[in-house]
XYZ file of N, CA and C in Angstrom:
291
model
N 0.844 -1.167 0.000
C 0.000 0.000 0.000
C 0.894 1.237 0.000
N 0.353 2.245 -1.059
C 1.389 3.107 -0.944
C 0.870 4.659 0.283
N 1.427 5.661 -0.184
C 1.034 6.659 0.876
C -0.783 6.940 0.994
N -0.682 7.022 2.704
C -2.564 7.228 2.413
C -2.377 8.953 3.061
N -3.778 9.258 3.029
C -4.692 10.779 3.341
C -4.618 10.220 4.641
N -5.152 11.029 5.560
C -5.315 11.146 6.618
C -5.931 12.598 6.448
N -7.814 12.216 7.207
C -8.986 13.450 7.455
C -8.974 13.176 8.883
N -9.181 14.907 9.348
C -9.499 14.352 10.396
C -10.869 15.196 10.977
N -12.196 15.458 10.596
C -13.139 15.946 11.344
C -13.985 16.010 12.407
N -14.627 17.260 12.568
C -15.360 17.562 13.984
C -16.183 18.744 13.789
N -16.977 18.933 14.871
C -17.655 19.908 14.888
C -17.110 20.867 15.808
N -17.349 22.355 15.553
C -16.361 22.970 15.942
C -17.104 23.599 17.579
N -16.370 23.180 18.960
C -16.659 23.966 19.948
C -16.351 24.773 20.027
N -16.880 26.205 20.932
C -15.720 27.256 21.943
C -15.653 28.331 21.195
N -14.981 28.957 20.796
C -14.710 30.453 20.344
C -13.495 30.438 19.126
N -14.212 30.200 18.477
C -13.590 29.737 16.434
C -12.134 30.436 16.623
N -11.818 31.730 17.061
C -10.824 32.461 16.948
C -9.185 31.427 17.955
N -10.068 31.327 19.379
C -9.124 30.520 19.684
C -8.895 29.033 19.302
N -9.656 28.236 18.767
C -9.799 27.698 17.851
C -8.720 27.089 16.983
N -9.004 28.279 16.535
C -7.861 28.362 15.019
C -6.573 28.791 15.833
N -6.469 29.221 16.672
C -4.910 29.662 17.109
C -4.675 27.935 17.387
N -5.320 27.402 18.418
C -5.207 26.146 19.296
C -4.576 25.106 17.826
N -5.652 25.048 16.826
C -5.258 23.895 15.650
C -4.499 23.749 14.619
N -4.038 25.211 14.577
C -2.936 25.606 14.001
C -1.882 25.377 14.848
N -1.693 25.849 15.807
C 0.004 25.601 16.640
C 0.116 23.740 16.645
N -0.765 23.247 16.900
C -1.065 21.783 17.215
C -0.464 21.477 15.572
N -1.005 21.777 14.402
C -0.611 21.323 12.758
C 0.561 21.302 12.370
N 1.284 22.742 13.252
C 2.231 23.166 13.529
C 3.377 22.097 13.737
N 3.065 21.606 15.293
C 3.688 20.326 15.709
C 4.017 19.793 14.310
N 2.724 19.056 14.410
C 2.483 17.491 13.571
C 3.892 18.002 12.340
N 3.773 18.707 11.637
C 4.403 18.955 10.537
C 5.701 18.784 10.668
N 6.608 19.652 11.814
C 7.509 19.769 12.678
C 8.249 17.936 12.612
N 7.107 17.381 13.547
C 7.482 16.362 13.764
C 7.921 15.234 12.803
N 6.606 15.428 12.059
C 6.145 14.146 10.892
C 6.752 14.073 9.732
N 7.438 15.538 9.477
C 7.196 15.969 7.904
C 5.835 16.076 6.981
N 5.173 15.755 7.493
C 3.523 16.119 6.928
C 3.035 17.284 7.339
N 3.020 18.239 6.637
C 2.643 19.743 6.523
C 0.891 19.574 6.250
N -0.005 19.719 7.119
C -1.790 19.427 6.523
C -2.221 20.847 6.607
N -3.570 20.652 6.376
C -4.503 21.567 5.848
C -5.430 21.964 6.116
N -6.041 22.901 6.805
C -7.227 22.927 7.756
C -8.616 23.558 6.733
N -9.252 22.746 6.552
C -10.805 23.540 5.816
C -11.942 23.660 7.026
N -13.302 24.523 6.167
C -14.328 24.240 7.020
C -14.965 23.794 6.003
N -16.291 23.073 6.394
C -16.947 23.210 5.767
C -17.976 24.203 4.642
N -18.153 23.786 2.862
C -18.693 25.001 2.531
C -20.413 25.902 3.109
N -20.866 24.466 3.281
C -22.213 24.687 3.673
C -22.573 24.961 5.591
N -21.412 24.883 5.889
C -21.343 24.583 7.270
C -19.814 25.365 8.083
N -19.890 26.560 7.888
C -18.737 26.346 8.982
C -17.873 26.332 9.856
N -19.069 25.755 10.891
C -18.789 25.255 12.001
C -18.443 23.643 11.834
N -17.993 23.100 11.106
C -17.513 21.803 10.833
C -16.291 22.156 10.395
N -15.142 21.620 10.277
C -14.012 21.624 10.298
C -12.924 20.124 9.889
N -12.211 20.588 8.961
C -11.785 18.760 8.377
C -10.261 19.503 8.358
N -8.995 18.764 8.941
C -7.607 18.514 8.810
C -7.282 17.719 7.661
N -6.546 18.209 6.722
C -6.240 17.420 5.792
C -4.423 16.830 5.747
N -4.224 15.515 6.055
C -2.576 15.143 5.667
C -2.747 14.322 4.635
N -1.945 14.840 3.674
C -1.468 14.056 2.082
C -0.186 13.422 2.560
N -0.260 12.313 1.747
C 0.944 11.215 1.398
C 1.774 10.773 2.679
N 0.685 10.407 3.437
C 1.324 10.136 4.990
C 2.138 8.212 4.654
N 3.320 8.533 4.560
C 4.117 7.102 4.134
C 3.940 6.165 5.856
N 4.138 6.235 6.774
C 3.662 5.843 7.699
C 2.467 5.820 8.456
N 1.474 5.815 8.734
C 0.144 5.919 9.075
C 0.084 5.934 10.790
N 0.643 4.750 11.297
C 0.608 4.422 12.607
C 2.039 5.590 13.320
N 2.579 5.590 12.516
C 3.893 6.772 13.525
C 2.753 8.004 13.452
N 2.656 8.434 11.929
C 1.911 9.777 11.762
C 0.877 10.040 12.650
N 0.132 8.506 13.208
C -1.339 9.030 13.689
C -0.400 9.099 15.532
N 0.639 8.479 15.535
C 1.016 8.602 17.292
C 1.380 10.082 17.549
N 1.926 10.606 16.606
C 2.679 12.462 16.534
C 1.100 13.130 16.631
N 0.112 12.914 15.880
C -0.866 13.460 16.041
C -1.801 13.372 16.981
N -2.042 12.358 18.005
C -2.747 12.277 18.855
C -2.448 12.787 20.225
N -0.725 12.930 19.952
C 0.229 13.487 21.166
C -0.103 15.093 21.106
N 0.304 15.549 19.433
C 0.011 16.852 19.455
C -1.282 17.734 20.033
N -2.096 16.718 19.430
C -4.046 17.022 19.877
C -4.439 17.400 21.137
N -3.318 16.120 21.774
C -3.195 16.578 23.725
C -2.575 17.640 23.817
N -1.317 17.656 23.392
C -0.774 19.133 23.972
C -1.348 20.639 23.812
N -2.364 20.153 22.657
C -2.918 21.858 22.326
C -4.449 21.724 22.367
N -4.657 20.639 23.479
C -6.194 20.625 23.845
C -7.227 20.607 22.606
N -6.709 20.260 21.270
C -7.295 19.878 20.077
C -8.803 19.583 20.819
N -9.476 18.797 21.629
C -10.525 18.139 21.459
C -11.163 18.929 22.360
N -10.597 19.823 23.590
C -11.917 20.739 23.627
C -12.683 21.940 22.393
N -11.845 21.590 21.492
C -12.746 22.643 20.334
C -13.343 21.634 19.497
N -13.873 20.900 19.795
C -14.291 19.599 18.881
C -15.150 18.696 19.662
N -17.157 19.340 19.576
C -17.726 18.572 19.780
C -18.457 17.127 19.390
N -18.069 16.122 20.211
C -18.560 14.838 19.689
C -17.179 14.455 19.510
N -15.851 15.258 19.856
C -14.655 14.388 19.147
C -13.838 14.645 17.918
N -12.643 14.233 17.907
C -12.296 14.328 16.214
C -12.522 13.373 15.828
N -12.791 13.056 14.748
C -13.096 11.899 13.569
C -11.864 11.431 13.048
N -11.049 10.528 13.230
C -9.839 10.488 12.329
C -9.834 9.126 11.432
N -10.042 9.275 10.069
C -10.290 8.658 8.839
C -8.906 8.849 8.232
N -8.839 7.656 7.447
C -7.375 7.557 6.486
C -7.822 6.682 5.467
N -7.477 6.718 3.725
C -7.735 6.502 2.697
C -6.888 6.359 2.160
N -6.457 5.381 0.819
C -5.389 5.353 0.116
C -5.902 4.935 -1.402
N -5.222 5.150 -2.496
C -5.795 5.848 -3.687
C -6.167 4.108 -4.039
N -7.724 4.250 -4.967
C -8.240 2.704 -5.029
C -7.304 2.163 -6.571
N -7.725 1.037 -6.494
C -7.051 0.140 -7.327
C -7.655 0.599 -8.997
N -7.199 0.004 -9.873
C -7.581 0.619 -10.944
C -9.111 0.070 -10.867
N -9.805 0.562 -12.137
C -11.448 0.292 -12.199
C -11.779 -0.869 -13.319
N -12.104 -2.245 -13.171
C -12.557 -3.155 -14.053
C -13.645 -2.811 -14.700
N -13.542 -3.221 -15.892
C -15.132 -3.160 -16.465
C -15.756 -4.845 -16.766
């Protein structure tokens, strides 16, 4: 399997401004650490929903240990009601007909 995505969504608690300071310094880390530089969207229709994006994560299980450490250190999950969602995908196989 080659490099996968790594999403990571939630709904957004608390005061958006600190927020964004909190999930940024935390992305910050991860990048620092991982070499995976991600991507923070909101939703278009929504946003107060919020999705982390990491491309071409070659390790999955190191990448997701740097990130769950980081999440703690910058209180990631009190701005995130219900939790973060953390989903990982890797590109599908070709398409048979």
């Amino acid at each position: 399997m080659g490099a996968q995505q790594v999403y990571v969504w939630y709904r957004l608690a608390g005061d958006p401004a600190r927020a964004r300071d909190a999930i940024t310094a935390m992305m910050l880390e991860v990048a620092i650490k991982s070499g995976v530089a991600g991507r923070l969207f909101e939703r278009a229709d929504d946003a107060g929903t919020w999705m982390e994006v990491y491309e071409d994560v070659a390790d999955r299980k190191a990448f997701e240990r740097v990130l769950k450490r980081a999440a703690k250190a910058h209180a990631a999950d009190t701005y995130a009601d219900g939790g973060r969602h953390v989903e990982c995908f890797c590109a599908a196989g070709a398409v048979h007909r």
